[in-house]
Short mmCIF file of C-alpha atoms and ligand atoms in Angstrom, two decimals:
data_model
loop_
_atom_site.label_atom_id
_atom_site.label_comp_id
_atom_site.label_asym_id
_atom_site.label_seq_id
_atom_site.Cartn_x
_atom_site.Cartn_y
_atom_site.Cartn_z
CA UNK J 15 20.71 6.55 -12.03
CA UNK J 16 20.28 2.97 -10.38
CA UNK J 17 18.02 0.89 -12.79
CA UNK J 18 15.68 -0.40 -9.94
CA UNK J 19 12.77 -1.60 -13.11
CA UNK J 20 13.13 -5.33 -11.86
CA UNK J 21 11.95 -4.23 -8.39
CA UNK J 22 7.83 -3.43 -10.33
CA UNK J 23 6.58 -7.12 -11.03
CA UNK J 24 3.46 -8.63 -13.11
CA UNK J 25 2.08 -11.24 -10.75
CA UNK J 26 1.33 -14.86 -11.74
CA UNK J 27 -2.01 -16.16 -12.55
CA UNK J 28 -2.99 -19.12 -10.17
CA UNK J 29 -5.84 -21.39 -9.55
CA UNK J 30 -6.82 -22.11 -5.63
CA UNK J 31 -6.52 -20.74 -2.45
CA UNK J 32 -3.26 -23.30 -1.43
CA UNK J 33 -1.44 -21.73 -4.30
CA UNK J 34 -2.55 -18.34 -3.87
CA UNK J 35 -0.50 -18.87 -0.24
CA UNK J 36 2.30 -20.28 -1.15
CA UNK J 37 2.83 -18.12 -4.18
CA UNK J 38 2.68 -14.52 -1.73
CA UNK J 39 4.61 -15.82 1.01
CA UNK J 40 7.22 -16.29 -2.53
CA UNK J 41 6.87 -13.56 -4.94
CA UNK J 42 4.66 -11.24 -3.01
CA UNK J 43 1.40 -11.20 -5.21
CA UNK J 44 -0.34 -13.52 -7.39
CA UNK J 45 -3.76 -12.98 -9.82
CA UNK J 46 -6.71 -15.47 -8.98
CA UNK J 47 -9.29 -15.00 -12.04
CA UNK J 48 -13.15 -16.72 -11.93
CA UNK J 49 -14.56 -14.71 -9.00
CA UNK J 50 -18.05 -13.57 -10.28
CA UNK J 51 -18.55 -11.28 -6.90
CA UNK J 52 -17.85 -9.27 -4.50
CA UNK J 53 -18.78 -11.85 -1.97
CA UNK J 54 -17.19 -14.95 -3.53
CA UNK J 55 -14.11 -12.80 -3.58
CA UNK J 56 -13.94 -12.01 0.04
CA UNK J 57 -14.61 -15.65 0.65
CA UNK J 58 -11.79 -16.59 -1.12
CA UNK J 59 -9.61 -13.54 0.54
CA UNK J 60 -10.15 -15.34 3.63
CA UNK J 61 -9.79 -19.12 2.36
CA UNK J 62 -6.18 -17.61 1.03
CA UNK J 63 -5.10 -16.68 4.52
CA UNK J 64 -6.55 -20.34 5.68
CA UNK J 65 -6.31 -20.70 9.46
CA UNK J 66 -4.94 -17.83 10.19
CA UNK J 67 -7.24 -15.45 8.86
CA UNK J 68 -8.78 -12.89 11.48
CA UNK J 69 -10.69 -10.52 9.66
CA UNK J 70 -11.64 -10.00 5.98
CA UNK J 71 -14.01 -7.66 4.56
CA UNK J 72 -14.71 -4.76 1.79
CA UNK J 73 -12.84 -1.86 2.61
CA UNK J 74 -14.03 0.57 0.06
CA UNK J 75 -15.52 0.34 -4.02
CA UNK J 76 -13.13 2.51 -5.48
CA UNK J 77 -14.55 4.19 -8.46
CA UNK J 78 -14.03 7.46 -10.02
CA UNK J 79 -17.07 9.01 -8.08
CA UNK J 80 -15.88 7.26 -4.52
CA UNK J 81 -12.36 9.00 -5.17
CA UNK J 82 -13.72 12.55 -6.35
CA UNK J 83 -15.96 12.46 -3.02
CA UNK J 84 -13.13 10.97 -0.39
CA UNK J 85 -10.47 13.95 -2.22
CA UNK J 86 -13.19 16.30 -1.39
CA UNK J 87 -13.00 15.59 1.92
CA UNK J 88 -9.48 15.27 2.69
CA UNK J 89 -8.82 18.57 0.88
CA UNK J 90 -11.53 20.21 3.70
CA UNK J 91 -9.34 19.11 6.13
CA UNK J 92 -6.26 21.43 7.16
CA UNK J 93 -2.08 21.11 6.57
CA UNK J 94 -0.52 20.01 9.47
CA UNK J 95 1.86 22.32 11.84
CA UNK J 96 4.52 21.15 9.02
CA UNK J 97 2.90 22.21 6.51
CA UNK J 98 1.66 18.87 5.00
CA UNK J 99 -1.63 18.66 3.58
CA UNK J 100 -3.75 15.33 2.23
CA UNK J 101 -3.98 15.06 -1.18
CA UNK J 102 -5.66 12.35 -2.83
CA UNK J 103 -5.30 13.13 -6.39
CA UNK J 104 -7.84 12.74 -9.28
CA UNK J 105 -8.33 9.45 -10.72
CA UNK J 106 -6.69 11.17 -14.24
CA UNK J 107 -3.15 10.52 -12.21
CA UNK J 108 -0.84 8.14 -11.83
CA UNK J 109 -1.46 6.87 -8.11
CA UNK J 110 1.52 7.22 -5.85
CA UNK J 111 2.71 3.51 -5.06
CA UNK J 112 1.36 2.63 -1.50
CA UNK J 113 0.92 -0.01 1.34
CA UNK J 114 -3.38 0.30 1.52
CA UNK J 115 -4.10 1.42 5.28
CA UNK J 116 -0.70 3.38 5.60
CA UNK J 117 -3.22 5.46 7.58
CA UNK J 118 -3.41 3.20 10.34
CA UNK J 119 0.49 2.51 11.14
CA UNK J 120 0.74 -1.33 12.56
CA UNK J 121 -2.99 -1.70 12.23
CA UNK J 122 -2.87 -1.45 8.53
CA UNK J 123 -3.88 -5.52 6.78
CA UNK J 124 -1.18 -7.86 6.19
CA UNK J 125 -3.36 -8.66 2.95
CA UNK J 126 -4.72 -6.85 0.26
CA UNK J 127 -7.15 -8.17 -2.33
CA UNK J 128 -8.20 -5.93 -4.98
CA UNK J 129 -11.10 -7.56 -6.53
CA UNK J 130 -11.93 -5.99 -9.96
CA UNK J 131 -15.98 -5.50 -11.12
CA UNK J 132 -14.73 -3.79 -14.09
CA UNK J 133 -11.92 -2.58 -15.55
CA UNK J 134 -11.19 1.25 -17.26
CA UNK J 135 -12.63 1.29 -21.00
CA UNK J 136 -8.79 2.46 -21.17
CA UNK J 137 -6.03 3.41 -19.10
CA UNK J 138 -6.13 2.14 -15.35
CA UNK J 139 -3.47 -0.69 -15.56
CA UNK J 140 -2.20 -1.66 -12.21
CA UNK J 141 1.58 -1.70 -10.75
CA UNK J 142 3.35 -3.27 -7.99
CA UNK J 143 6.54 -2.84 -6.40
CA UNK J 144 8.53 -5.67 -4.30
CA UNK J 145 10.13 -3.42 -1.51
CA UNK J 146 12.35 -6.56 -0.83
CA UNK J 147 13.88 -6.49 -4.22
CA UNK J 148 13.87 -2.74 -4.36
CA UNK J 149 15.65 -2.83 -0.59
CA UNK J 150 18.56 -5.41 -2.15
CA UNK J 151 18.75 -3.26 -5.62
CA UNK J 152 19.54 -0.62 -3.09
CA UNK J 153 22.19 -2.26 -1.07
CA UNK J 154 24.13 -4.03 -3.94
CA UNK J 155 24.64 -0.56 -5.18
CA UNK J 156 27.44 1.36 -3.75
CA UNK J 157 25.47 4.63 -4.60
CA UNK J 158 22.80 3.59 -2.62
CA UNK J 159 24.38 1.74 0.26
CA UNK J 160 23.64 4.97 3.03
CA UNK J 161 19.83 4.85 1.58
CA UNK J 162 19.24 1.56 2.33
CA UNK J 163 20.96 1.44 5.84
CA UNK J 164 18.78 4.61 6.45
CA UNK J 165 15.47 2.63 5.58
CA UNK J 166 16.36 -0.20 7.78
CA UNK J 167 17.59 1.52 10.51
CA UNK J 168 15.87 4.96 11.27
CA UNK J 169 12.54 5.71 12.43
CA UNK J 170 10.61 7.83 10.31
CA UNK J 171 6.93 9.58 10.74
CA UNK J 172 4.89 7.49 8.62
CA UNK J 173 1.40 9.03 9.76
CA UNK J 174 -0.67 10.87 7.71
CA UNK J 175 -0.89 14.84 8.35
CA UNK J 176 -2.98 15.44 11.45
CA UNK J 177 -3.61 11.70 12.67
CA UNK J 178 -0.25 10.70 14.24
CA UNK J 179 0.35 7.01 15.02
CA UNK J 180 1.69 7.22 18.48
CA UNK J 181 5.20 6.14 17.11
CA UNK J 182 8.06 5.90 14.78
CA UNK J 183 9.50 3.05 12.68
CA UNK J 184 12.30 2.53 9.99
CA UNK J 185 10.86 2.56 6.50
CA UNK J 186 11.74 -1.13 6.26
CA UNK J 187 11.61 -4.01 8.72
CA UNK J 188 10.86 -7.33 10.24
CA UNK J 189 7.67 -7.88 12.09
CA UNK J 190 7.86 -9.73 14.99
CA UNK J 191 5.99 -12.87 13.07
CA UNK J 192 9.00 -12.50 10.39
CA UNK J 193 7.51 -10.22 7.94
CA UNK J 194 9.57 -8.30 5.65
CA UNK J 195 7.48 -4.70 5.89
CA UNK J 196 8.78 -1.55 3.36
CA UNK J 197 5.93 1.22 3.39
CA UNK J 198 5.51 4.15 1.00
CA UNK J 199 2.82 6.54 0.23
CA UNK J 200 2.87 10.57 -0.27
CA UNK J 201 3.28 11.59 3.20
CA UNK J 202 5.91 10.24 4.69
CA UNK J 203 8.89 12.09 6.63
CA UNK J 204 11.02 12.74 9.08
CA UNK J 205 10.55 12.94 12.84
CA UNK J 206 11.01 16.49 13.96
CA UNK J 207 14.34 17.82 15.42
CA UNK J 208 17.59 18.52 14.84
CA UNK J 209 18.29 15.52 11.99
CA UNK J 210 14.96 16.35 10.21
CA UNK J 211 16.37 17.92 7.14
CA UNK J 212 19.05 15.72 6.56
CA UNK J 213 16.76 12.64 7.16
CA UNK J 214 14.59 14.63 4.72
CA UNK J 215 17.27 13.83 1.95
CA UNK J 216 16.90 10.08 2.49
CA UNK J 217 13.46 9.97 3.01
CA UNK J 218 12.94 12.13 -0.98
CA UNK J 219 15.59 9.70 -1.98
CA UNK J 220 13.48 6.65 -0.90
CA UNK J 221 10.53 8.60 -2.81
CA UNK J 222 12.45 8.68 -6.07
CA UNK J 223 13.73 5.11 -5.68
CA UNK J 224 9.78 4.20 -5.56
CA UNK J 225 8.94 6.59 -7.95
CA UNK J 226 11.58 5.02 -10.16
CA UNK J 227 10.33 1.60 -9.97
CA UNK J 228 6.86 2.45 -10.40
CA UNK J 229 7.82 4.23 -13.89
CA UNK J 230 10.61 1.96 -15.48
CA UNK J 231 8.77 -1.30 -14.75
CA UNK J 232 5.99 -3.00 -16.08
CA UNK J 233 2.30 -2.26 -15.83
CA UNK J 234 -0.31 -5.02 -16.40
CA UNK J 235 -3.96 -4.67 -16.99
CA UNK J 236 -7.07 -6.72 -14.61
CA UNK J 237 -9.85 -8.09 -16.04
CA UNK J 238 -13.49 -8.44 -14.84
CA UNK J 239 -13.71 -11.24 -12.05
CA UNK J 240 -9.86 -11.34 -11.76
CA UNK J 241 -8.47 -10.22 -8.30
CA UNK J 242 -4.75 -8.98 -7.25
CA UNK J 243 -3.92 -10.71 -4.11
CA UNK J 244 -1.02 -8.83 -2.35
CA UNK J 245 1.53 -9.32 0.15
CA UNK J 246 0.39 -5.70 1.68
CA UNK J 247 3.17 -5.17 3.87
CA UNK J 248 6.06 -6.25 1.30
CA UNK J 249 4.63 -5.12 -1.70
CA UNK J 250 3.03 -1.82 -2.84
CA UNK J 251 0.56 -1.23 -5.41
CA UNK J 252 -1.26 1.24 -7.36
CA UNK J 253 -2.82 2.12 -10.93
CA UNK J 254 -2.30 4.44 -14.26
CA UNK J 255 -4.62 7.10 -14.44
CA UNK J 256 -8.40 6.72 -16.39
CA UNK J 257 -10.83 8.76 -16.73
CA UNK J 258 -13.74 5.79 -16.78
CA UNK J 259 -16.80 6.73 -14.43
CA UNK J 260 -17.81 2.90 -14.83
CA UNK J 261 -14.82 0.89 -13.83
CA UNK J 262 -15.25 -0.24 -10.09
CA UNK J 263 -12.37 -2.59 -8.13
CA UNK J 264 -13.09 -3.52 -3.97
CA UNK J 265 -10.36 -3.01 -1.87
CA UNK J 266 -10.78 -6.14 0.66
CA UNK J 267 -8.09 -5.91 3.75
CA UNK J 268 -7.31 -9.01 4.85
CA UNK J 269 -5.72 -9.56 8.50
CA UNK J 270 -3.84 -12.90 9.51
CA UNK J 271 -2.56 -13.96 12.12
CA UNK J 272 1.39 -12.26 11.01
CA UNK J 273 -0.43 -8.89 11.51
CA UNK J 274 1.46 -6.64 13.80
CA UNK J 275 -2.08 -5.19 15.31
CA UNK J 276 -5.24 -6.01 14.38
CA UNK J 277 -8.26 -3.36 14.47
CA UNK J 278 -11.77 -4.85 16.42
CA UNK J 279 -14.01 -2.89 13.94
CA UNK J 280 -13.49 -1.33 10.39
CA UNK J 281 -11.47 2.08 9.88
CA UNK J 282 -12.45 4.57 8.42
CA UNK J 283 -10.36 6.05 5.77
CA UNK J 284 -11.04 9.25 5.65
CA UNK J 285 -10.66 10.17 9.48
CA UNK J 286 -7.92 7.60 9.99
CA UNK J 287 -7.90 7.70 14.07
CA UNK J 288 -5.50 4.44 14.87
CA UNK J 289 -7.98 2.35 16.81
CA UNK J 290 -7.34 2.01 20.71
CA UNK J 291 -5.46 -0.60 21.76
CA UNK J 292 -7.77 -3.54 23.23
FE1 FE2 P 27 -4.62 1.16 -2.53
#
């Protein structure tokens, strides 16, 4: 199999809110460290996207408790006509490498800053995933050639089961501000008809290429006060698995100016209705 391990990444440490910019618009992520809390973090979310920030705020505290209630939730709610169900997992797994707001199709943030309170006593480490990198991996490889001309040139369903999007997309593109966008998380597929199952094929093959990345590369651990600033629409994250009821990291969303859509109010995660167009 394709070794796609150079596609995960361990993001630099930097120092201010210039290099924090230039450094994601580069490699995709970078670590700032020194933010004592929650607020000074958001503050600096926003500072990072300078003058074209729109919104920034605290999307959700994710701890073990938050997660066990959210899962609890989503599991109430039924499969889709397809059969697909929400799942968010216990915090004892490996997360499934995502975009954050995949929910929310082009109103999820451009940015993502995960702000960390306090790290796992163990376990926990985080992962990211360049989709650019991964993409190229994919087309230097003459094994893999048909995948990536599928990803950048077929729309796909990337709504979550029961809370369509309106609309289809490849699984990789350019925004109309120049963004390179590649989106993963556990429910992707198809659109219905007569190509589903062999777009299925591609789509699980795009799954394992992830999958791939996420376990051959390199994990790297957060401190308290240190925050992962993300590229959210080129890179995906996610952690290892812990079992610590204490550790706490904020989600912030960040949305610039490069967003495709931007939402007027917050969404809500667990009934993610894509806001009306204003
Ligand atoms: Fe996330």
């Amino acid at each position: 199999m394709l070794d796609v391990s150079t596609a995960s990444f361990i993001p630099r440490k930097i120092t201010g809110p210039q290099e924090a910019a230039a450094v994601l618009a580069a490699e995709g992520a970078a670590i700032m460290t020194g933010l004592p809390d929650e607020e000074t973090a958001v503050a600096m979310g926003r500072a990072i996207m300078g003058d074209r920030a729109v919104r920034c705020g605290t999307q959700f505290e994710a701890t073990k408790e938050s997660g066990r209630v959210e899962a609890m939730k989503m599991r109430a709610q039924p499969a889709d006509r397809r059969g697909r169900k929400r799942d968010a997992g216990p915090a004892e797994e490996r997360m499934v490498a995502h975009n954050d707001g995949f929910a929310f199709g082009d109103y999820a943030p451009d940015h993502l800053f995960l702000w960390c309170e306090r790290p796992a006593a163990s376990g926990g480490d985080s992962f990211l995933i360049d989709t650019a990198r991964l993409l190229d991996l994919l087309a230097a490889d003459p094994g893999s050639t048909a995948l990536a001309h599928f990803c950048r040139t077929v729309d796909i369903d990337h709504s979550e089961p029961n809370y369509p999007q309106g609309g289809f997309s490849p699984i990789v593109r350019r925004t109309p501000s120049g963004r390179f966008q590649g989106r993963h998380h556990p429910y992707l597929a198809p659109v219905e008809g007569p190509l589903e199952s062999e777009h299925w094929t591609y789509v699980r093959a795009w799954q394992d290429a992830v999958v791939a990345a996420r376990d051959s590369g390199p994990m790297f651990r957060v401190g308290p006060g240190e925050m992962i600033c993300i590229d959210n629409y080129r890179v995906l994250h996610g952690r290892d698995g812990h079992s610590d009821p204490l550790r706490k990291v904020c989600s912030i969303w960040g949305w610039s100016q490069d967003a495709v859509a931007i939402p007027d109010g917050p969404l809500d995660i667990v009934v993610p209705r894509i806001p009306m167009a204003s």
